[in-house]
XYZ file of C-alpha atoms in Angstrom:
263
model
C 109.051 88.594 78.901
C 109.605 90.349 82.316
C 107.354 90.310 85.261
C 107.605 91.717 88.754
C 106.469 89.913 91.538
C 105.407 92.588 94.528
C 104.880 91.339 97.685
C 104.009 93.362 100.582
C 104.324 90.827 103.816
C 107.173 91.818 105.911
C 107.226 88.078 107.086
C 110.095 86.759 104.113
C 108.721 83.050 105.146
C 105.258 83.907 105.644
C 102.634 82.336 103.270
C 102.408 85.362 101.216
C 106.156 84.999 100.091
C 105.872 81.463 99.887
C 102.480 81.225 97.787
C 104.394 83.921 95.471
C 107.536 81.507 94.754
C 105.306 78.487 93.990
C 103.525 80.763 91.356
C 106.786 81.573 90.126
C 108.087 78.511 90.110
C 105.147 77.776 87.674
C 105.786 80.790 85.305
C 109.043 79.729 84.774
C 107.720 76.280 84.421
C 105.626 77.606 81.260
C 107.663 79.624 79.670
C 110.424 76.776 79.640
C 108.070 74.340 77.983
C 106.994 77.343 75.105
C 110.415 78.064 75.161
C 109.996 81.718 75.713
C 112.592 83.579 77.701
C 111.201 85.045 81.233
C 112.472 87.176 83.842
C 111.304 87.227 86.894
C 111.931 89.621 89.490
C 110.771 89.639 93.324
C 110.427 92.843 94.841
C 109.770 92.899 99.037
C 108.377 95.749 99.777
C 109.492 95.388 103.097
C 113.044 95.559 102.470
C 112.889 99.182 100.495
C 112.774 102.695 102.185
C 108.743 103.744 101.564
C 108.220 106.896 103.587
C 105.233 107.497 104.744
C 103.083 110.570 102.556
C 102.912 113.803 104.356
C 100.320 115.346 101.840
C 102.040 118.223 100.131
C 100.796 117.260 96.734
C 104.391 117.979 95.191
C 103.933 114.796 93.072
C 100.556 115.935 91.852
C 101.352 119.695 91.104
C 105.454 119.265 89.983
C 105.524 115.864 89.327
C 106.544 112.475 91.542
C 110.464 113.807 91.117
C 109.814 116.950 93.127
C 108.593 114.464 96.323
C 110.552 115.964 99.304
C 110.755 112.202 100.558
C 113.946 110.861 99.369
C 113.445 107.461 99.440
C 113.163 103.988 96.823
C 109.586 104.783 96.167
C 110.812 105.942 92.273
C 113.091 103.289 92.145
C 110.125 100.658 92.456
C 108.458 102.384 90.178
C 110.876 101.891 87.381
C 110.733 98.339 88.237
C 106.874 98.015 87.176
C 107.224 100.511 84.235
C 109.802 98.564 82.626
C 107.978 94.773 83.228
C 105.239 93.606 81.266
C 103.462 92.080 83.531
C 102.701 92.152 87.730
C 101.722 89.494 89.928
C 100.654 91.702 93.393
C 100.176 90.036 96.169
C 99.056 91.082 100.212
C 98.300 89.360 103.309
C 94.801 90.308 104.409
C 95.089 92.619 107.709
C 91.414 93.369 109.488
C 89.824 92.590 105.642
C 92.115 95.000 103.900
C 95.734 94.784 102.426
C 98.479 95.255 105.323
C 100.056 98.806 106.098
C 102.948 98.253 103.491
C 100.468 97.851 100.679
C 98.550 100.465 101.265
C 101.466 103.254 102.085
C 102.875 102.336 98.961
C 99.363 102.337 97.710
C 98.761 105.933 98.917
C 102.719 107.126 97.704
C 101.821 105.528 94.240
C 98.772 107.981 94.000
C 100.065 110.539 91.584
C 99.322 107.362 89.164
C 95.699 107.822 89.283
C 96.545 111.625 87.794
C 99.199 110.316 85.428
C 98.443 106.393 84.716
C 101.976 105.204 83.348
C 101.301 101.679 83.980
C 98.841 101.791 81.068
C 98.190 98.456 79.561
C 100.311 96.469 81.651
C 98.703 93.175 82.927
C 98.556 92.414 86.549
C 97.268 89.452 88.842
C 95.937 89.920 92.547
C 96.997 87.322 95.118
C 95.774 87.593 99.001
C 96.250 85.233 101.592
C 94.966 85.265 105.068
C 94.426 82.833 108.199
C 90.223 82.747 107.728
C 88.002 83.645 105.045
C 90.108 85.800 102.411
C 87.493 88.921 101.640
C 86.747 90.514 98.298
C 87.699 93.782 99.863
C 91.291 93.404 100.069
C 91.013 92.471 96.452
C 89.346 95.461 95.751
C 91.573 98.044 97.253
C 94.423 96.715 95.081
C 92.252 96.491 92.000
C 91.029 100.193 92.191
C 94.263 100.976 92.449
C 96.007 98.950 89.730
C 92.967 99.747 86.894
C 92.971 103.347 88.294
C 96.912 103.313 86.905
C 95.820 101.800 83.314
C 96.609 98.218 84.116
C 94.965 95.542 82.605
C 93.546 93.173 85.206
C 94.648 89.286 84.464
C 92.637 87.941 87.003
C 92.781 87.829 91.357
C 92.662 84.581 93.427
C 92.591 84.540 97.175
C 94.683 81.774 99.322
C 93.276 80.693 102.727
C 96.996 79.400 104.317
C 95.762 79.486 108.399
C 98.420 80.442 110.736
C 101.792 79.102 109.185
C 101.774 76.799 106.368
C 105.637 75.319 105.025
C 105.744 75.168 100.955
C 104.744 72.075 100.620
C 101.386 72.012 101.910
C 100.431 74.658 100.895
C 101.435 73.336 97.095
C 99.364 70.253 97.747
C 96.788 72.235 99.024
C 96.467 74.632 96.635
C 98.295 73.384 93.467
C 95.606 74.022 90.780
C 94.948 77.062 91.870
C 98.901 78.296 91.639
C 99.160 76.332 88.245
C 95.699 78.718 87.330
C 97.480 81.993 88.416
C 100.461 81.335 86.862
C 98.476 80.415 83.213
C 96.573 82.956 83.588
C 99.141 86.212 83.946
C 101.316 84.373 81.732
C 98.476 84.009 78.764
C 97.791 87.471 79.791
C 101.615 89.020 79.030
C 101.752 86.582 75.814
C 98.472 87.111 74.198
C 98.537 90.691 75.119
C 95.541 90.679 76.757
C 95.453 94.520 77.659
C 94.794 95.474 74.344
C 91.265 93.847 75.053
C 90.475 96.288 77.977
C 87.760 95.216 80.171
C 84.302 97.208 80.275
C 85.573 98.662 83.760
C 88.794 99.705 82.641
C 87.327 101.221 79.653
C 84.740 103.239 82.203
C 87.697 104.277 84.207
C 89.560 105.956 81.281
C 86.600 107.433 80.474
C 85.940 109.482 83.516
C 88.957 110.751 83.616
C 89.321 111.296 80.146
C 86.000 113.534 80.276
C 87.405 115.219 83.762
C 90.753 116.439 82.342
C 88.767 117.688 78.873
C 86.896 119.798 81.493
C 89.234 121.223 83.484
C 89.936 124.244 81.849
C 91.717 125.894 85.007
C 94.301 123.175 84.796
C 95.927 123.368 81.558
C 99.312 124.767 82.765
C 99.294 121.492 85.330
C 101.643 118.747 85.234
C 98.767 116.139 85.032
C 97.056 118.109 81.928
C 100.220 118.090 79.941
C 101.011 114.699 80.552
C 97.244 113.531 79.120
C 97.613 116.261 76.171
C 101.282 114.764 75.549
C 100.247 110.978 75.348
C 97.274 112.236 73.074
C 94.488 110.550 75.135
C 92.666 114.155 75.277
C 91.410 113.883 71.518
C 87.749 112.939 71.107
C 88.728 109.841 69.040
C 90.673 108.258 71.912
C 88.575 105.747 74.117
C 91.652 103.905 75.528
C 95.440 104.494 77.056
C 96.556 102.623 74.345
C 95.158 101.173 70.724
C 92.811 98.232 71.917
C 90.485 95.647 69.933
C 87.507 96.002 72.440
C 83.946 95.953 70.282
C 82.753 99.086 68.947
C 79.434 98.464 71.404
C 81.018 97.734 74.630
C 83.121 101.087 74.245
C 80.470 103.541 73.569
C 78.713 101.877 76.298
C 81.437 102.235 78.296
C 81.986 105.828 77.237
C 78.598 106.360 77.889
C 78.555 105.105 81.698
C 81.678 107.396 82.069
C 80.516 110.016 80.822
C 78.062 110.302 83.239
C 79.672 109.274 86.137
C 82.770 112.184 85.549
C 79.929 114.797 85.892
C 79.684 113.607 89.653
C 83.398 114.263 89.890
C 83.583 117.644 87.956
């Protein structure tokens, strides 16, 4: 089992970091006691080369290789490709994720045209000095189910100012132990292959938009959905899924409809 922690504070002792080690800490914890070998793997944002996107749409038209910004963006993204499961976590800046999430956000976007993360699991953390909002949440969420990944579950931590390890263990040490359990039972009970009703909406749209777009066959994007077979009329999911037979025609239903406001 691998999983990639990704943690966008630039602070290396600031709560964010240190909230993300105590939930590691607690991984590793499990996986010793089901004796199940796991790999853990921090990536700082921070410390990599992100350039910031100058909108030339290279990765959507020739493909993320063709970016004229040589940087570590690609690198990071081999990270998360190869790991079964994420645990993502931001501070909250002005009730939104702080300007490292989101540029890597906004670099990652050729994902939402060609969603290689498909299936993987991932867990939302935020911490922030009030009231943590749902919105920060959010932003990463759209992102990560807009990508294919399977949502494990989000918590937010309220921290204050500056808070050392150990209070904010004591403070908080259910909820770490339930974040850790829960993207842990998510990787080992392969919990993406029981999409939510959401995800299952979200493949749909685009599923229906890309069937539509006749203009765009000779595209990157088109030939990448036509490759990994998700344009066939018997495919409701980025991968083979046990979801109920109900909640995915209702789901392709609700998609269905909503893709005619994008088309």
């Amino acid at each position: 089992m691998r999983i990639i922690s990704l943690v966008s504070s630039y602070r290396t002792n600031g709560n964010t970091n240190k909230t993300v080690s105590l939930i590691e800490q607690q991984l590793l914890s499990i996986a010793n006691k089901e004796k199940i070998t796991l790999e853990i793997e921090k990536i700082l944002l921070s410390h990599f080369d992100i350039k910031t996107c100058c909108g030339c749409r290279a990765c959507f038209d020739k493909g993320e290789e063709k970016c004229p910004l040589k940087d570590e963006l690609l690198f990071i993204w081999e990270k998360i490709y190869q790991a079964d499961g994420i645990l993502a976590a931001s501070p909250v800046y002005v009730e939104d994720v702080n300007g490292i999430m989101k540029n890597w956000i906004d670099r990652m976007a050729f994902n939402c045209h060609r969603p290689a993360f498909a299936g993987k699991n991932v867990f939302i953390v935020t911490t922030s000095g009030g009231g943590s909002s749902n919105h920060t949440i959010n932003t990463m969420k759209n992102a990560f189910t807009t990508w294919g990944m399977n949502l494990a579950g989000s918590s937010k931590f309220r921290t204050g100012k500056q808070m050392d390890s150990v209070e904010i263990e004591s403070r908080y040490s259910k909820e770490i132990k339930k974040v850790a359990e829960a993207l842990f039972k998510a990787v080992k009970n392969k919990s993406n292959q029981r999409p939510s009703f959401y995800s299952l909406i979200t493949f749909r749209v685009q599923q229906k938009c890309w069937q539509k777009s006749t203009q765009c066959q000779d595209t990157v994007d088109y030939k990448y959905w036509q490759r990994n077979e998700w344009l066939q009329r018997d495919c409701n999911y980025y991968i083979p899924n046990k979801a109920s037979f109900l909640k995915i025609k209702f789901a392709q239903l609700i998609g269905s409809i909503v893709a005619i406001f994008y088309m």
